[in-house]
Tab-separated table of C-alpha atoms in Angstrom:
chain	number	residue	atom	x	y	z
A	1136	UNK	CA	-124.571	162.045	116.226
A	1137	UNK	CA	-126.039	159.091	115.085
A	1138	UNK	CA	-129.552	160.027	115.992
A	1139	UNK	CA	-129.037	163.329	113.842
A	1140	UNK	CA	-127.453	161.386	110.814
A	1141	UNK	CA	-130.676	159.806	110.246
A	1142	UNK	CA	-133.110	162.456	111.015
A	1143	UNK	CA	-130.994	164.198	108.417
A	1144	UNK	CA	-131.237	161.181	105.498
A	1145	UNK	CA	-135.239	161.606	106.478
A	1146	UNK	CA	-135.859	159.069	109.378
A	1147	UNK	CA	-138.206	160.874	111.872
A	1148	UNK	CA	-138.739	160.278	115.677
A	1149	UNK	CA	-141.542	157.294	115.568
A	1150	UNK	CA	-138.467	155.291	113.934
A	1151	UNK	CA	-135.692	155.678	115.981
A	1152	UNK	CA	-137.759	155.904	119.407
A	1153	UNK	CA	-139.843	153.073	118.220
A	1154	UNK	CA	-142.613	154.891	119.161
A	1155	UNK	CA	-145.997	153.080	117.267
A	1156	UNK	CA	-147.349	155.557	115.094
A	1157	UNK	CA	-150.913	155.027	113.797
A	1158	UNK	CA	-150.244	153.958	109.831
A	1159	UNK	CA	-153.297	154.295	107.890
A	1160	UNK	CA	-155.612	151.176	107.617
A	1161	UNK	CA	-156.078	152.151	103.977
A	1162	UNK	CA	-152.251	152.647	102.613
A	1163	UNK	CA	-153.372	152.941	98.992
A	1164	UNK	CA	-156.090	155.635	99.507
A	1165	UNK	CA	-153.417	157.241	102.059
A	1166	UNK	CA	-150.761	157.419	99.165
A	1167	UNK	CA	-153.316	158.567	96.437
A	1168	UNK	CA	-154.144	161.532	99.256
A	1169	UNK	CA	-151.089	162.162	99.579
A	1170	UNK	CA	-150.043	162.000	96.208
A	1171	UNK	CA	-146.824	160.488	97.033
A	1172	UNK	CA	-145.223	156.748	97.598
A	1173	UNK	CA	-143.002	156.934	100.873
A	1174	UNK	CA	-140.611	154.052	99.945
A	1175	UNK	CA	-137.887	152.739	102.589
A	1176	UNK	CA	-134.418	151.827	100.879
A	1177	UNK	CA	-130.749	151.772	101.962
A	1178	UNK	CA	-128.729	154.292	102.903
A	1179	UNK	CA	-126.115	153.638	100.566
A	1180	UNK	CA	-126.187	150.184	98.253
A	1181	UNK	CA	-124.409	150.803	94.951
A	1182	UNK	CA	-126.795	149.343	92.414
A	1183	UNK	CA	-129.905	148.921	94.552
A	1184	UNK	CA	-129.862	152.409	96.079
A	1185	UNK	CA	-127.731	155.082	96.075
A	1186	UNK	CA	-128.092	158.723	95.518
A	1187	UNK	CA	-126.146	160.096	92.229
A	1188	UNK	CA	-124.314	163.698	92.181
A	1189	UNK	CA	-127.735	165.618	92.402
A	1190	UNK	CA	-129.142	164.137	95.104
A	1191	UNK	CA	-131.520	161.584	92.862
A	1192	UNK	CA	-131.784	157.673	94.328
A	1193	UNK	CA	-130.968	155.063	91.673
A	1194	UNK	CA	-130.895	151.279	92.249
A	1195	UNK	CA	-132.955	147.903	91.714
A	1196	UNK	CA	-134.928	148.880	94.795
A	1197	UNK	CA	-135.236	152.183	94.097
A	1198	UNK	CA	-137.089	151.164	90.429
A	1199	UNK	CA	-139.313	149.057	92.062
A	1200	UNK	CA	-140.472	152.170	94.564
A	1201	UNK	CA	-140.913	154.178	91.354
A	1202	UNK	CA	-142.887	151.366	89.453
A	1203	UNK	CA	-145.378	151.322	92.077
A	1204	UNK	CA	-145.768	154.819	92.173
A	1205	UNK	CA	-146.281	154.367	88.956
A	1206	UNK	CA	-148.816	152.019	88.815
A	1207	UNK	CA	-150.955	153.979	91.612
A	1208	UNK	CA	-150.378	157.691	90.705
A	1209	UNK	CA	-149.009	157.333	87.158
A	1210	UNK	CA	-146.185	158.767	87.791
A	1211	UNK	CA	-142.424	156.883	88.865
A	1212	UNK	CA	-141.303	160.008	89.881
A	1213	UNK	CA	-143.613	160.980	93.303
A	1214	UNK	CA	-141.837	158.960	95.354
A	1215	UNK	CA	-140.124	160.110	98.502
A	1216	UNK	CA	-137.168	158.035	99.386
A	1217	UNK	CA	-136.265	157.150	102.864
A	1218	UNK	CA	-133.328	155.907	103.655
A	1219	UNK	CA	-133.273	153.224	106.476
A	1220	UNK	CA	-130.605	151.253	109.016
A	1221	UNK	CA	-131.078	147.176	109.454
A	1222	UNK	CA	-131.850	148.329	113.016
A	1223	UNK	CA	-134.799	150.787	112.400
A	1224	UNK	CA	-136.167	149.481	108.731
A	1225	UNK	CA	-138.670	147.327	110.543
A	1226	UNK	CA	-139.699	149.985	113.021
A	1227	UNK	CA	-140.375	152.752	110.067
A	1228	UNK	CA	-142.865	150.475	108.121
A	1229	UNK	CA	-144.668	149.372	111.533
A	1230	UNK	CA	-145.254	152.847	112.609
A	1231	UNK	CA	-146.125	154.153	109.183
A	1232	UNK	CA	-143.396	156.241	108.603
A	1233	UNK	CA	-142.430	154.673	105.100
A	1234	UNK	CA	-145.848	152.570	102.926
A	1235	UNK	CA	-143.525	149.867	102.135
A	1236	UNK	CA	-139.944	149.014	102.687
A	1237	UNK	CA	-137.560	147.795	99.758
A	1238	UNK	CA	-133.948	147.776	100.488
A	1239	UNK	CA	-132.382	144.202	100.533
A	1240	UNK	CA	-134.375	142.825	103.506
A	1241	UNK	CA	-134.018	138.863	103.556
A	1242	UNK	CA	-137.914	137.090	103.314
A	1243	UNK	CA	-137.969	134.890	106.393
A	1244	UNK	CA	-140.911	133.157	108.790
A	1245	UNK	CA	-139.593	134.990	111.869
A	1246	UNK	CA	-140.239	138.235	109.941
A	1247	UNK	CA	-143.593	137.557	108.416
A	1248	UNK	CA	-144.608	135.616	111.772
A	1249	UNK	CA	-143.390	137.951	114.504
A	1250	UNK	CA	-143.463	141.161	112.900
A	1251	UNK	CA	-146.679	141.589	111.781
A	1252	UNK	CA	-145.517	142.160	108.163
A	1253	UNK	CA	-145.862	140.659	104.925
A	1254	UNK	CA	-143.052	140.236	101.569
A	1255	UNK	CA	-145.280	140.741	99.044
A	1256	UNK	CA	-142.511	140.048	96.057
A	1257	UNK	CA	-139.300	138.862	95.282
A	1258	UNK	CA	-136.568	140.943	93.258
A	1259	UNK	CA	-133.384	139.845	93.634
A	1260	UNK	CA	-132.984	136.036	94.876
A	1261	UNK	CA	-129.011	136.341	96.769
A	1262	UNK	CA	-127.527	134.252	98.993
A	1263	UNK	CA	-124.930	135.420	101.606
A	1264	UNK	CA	-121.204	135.045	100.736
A	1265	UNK	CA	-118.021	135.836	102.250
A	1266	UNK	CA	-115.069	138.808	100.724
A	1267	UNK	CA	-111.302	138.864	101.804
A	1268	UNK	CA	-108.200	140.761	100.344
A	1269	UNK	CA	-105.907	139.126	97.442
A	1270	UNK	CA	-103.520	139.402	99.532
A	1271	UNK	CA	-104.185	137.122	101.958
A	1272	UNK	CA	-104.220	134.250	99.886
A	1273	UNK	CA	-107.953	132.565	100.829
A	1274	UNK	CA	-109.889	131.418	98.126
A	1275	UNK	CA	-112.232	129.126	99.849
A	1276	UNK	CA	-114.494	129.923	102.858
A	1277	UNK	CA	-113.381	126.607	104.435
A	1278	UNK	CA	-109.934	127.990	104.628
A	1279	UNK	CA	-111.225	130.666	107.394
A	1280	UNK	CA	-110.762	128.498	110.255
A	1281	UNK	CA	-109.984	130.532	113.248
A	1282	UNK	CA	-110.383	133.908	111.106
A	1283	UNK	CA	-112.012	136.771	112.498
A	1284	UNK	CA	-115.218	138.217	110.652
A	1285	UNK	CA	-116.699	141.458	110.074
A	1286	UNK	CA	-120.936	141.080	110.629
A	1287	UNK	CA	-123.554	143.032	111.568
A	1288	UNK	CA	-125.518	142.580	114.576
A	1289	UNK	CA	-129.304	141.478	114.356
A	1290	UNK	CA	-129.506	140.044	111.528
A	1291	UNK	CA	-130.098	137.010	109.448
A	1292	UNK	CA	-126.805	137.243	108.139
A	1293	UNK	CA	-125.275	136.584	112.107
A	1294	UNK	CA	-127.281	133.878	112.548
A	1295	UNK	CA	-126.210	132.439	109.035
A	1296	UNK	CA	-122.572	132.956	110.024
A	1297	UNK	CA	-122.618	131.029	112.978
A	1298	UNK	CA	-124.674	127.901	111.488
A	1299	UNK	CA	-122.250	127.735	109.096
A	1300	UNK	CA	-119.095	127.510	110.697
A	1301	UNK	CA	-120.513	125.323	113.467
A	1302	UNK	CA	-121.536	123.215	110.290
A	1303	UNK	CA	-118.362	123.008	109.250
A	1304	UNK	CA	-116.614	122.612	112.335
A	1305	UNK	CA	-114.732	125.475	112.050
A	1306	UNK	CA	-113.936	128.570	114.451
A	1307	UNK	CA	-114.087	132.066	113.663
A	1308	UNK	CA	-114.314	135.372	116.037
A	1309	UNK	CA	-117.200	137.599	115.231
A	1310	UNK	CA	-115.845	141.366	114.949
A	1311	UNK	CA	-119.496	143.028	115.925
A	1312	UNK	CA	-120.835	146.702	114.130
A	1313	UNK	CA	-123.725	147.757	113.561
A	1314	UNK	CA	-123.010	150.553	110.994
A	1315	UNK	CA	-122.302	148.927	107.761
A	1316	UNK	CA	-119.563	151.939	106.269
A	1317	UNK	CA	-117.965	151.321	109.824
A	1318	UNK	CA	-117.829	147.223	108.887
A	1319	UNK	CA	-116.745	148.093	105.511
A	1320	UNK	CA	-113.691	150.575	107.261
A	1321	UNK	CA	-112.488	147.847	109.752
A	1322	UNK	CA	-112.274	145.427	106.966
A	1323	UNK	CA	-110.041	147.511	104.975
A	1324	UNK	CA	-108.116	148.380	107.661
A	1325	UNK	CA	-107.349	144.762	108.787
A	1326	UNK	CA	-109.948	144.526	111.452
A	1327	UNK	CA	-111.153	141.266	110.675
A	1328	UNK	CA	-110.208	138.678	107.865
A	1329	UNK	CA	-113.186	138.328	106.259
A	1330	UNK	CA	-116.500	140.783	105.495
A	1331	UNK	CA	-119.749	138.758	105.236
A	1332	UNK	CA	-123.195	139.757	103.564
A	1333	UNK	CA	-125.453	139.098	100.856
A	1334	UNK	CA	-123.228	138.791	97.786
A	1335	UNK	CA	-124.903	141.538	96.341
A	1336	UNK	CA	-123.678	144.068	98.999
A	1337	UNK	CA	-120.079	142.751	98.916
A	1338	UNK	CA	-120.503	143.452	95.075
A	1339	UNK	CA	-121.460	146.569	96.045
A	1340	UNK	CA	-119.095	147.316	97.826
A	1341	UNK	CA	-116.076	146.188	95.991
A	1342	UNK	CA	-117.930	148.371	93.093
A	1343	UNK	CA	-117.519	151.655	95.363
A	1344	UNK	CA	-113.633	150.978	96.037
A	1345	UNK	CA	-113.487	151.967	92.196
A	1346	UNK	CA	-109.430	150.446	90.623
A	1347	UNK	CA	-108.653	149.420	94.799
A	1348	UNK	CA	-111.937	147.002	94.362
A	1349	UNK	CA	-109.840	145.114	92.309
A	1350	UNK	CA	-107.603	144.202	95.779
A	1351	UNK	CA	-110.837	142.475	96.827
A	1352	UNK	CA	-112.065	138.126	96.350
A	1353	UNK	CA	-115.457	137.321	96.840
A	1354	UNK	CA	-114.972	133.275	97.707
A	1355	UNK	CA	-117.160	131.047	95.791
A	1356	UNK	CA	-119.197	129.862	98.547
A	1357	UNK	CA	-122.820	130.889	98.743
A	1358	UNK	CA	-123.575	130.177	102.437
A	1359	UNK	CA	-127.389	131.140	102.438
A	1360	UNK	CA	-130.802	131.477	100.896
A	1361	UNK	CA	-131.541	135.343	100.797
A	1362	UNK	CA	-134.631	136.068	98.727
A	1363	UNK	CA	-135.000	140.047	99.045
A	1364	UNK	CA	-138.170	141.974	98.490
A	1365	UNK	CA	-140.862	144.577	99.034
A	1366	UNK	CA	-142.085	144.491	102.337
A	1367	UNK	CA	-145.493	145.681	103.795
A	1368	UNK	CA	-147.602	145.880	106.963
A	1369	UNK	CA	-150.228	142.821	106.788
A	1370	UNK	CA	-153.662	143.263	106.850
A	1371	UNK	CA	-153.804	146.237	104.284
A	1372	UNK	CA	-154.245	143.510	101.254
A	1373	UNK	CA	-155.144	145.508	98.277
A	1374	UNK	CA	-151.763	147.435	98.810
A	1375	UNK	CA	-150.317	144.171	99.099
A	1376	UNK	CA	-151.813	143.144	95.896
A	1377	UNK	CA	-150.351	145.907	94.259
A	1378	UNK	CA	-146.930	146.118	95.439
A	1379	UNK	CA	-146.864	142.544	94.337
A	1380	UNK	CA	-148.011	142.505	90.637
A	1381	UNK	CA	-146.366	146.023	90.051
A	1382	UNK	CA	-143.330	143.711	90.148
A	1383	UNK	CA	-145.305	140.785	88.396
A	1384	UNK	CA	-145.927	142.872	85.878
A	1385	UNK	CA	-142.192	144.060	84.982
A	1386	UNK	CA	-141.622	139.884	84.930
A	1387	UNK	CA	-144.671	139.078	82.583
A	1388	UNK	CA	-143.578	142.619	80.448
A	1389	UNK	CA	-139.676	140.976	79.898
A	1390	UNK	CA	-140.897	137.595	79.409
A	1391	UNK	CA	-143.294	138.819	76.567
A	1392	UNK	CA	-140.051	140.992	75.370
A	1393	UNK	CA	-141.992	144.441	75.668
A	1394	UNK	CA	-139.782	147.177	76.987
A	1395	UNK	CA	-139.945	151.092	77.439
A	1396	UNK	CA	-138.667	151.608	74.130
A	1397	UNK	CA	-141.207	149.350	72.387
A	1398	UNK	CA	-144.033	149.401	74.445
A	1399	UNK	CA	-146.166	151.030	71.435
A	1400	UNK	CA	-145.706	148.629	69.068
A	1401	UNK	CA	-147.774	146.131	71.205
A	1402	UNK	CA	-150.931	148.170	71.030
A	1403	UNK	CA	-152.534	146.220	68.429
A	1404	UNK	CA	-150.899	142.711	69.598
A	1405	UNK	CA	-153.565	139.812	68.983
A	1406	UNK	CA	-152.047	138.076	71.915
A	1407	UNK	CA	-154.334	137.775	75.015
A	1408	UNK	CA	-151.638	137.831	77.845
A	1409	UNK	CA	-150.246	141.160	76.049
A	1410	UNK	CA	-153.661	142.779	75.889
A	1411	UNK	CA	-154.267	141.744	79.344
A	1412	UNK	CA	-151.124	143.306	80.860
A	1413	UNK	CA	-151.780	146.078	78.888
A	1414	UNK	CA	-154.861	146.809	80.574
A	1415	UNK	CA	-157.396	146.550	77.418
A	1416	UNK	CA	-159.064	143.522	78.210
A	1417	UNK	CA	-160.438	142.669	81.477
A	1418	UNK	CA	-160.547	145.519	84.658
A	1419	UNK	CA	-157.815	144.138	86.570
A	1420	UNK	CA	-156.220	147.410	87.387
A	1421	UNK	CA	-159.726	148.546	88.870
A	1422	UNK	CA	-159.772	145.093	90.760
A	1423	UNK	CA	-157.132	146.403	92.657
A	1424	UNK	CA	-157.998	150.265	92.848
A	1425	UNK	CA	-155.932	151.323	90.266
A	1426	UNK	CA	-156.213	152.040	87.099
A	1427	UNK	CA	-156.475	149.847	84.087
A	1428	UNK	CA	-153.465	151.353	82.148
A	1429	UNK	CA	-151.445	151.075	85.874
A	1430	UNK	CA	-148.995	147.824	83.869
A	1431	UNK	CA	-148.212	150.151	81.395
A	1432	UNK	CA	-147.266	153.402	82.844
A	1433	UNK	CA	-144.913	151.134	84.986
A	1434	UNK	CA	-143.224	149.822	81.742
A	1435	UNK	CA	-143.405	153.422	79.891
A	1436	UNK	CA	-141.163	154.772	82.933
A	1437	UNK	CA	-139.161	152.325	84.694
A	1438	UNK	CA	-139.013	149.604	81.886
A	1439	UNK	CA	-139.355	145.532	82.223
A	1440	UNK	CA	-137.385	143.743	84.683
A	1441	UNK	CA	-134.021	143.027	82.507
A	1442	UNK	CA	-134.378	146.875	81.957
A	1443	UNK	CA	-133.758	147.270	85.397
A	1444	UNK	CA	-131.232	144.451	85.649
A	1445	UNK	CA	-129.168	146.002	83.234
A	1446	UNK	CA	-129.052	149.740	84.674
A	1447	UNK	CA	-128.380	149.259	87.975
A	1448	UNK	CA	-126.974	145.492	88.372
A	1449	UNK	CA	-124.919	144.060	85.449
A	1450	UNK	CA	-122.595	147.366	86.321
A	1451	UNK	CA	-121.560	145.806	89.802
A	1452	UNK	CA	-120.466	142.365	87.445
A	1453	UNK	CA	-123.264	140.551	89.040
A	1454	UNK	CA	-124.180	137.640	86.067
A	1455	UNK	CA	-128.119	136.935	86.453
A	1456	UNK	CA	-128.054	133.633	87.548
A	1457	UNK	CA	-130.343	132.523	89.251
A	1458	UNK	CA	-132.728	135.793	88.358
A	1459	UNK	CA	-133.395	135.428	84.800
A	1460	UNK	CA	-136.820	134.245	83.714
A	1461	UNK	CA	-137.899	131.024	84.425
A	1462	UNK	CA	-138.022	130.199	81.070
A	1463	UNK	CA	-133.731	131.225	80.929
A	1464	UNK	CA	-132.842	129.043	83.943
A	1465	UNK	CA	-133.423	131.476	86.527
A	1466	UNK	CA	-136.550	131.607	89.325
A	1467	UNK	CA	-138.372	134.302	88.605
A	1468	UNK	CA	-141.492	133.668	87.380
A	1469	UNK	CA	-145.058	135.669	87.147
A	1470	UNK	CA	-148.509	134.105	87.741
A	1471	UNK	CA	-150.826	134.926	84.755
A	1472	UNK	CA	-152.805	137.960	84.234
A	1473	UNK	CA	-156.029	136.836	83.696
């Protein structure tokens, strides 16, 4: 059944056999052949990616798919979504089944290290958290001693889990599933005490339980460091390079306030760093085997950064925090152009 759900939501046989599949050596030449981005996201993460009533993805991760579609074929909109487990995502960018893979996937050493793969940006800096029901009174994580806990296997949110409550000298029983909706059931039907994750996808979730999300805490405690990101198979570095500034490039756009909306009126801007992300001065676009234009058909279609912040993430009640601009009190931050 399982095996047929994901072949259905796109995920072919190299993926879930974890059969190695030849990728091309040359991703960007592969996608401009192609003349589509194969992008790996979540199944279903309200806010990062989800598919509306007619079938179309929308998210944070899903906008950074389309801007780098954007910035290689000039268009947002050839991308071909494919939606990915925790326990095959890895698998589907080795083999080649997806170009990159951007769906809430924590940046770690064992990853980069042991996996042969690379984060090549950062777009949402989280940190794993903890939710329980009102109604059972918790309000701090360090009153879950002895509590059971909702987790999924294999990831780096286990192994977070257990460091912290041995930290703490606390006890808890792990309640094990792999299937995140299944994790999501069993914790609303009293399964386990508490549901941890990135605070983003308790967010999300709570967001999907519509008025009943309201029945939901999400304790204060932030018990991790979970920078998430595009990911891509190492060695192919001028893909890299452009994965990486396509989301560089909606930073630099936001912190220079140009948007979709006014994108025009910065044609004529005597400021270098403008004309530089805006492609007429210098042949960085070419550099990378794009085009010139390539920062500014991202902005035309998918927007700045905050653009993106505030379709898809300030709706789950998310505040920015930690990633506003650099220059706001927040971490992310863009190398110069130049």
């Amino acid at each position: 059944m399982i095996r047929k759900l994901l072949l259905g939501l796109g995920l072919g046989l190299a993926a879930l056999s974890g059969a190695q599949a030849q990728p091309s050596a040359d991703t960007l030449a592969a996608i401009k052949a192609r003349g589509q981005l194969v992008c790996g996201v979540s199944i279903n993460a309200i806010g990062f990616a989800v598919p509306d009533n007619r079938g179309t993805f929308r998210g944070l991760d899903v906008d950074a798919c389309r801007a780098i579609a954007a910035a290689i074929l000039g268009d947002a909109n050839k991308v071909r979504f494919v939606p990915t487990t925790t326990q095959v995502r890895f698998t589907a960018l080795q083999s080649g089944e997806v170009d990159v893979l951007i769906r809430n996937t924590t940046w770690s050493l064992g990853r980069e290290a042991q996996l042969g793969l690379a984060f090549a940006s950062i777009n949402f800096y989280d940190g794993q958290g903890f939710m329980v029901k009102k109604s059972s009174g918790v309000t701090s994580a360090k009153q879950l001693d002895g509590a059971t806990v909702c987790v999924q296997p294999g990831t780096t949110t286990e192994l977070n889990l257990a460091d912290w409550f041995r930290a703490n000298n606390l006890r808890f029983t792990p309640v094990i599933i792999e299937q995140v909706e299944e994790i999501r059931t069993a914790f609303v039907n009293g399964r386990c005490d508490a549901y941890t994750n990135d605070a983003s996808s308790l967010a999300s979730f709570r967001a999907s339980q519509g008025a009943a999300g309201e029945d939901y805490l999400l304790l204060p405690e932030i018990i991790s460091k979970e920078p998430l990101g595009a990911v891509v198979r190492k060695g192919d570095w001028r893909f890299f390079d452009v994965v990486r500034w396509s989301h560089f490039a909606m930073v630099s756009a936001e912190e220079l306030g140009i948007t979709s909306q006014n994108i025009d009126s910065f044609a004529s801007s005597p400021n270098p760093d403008v004309q530089r992300l805006l492609g007429r001065t210098g042949e960085f676009g070419k550099a990378m085997g794009i085009e010139n234009d390539w920062a500014v058909k991202i902005i035309r279609q998918v927007g700045n950064l905050g653009e993106t912040w505030e379709r898809n993430i300030t709706p789950l009640g998310i505040p920015r925090g930690i990633n506003a601009l650099w220059n706001k009190g927040g971490l992310q931050y863009a190398p110069p152009i130049r």
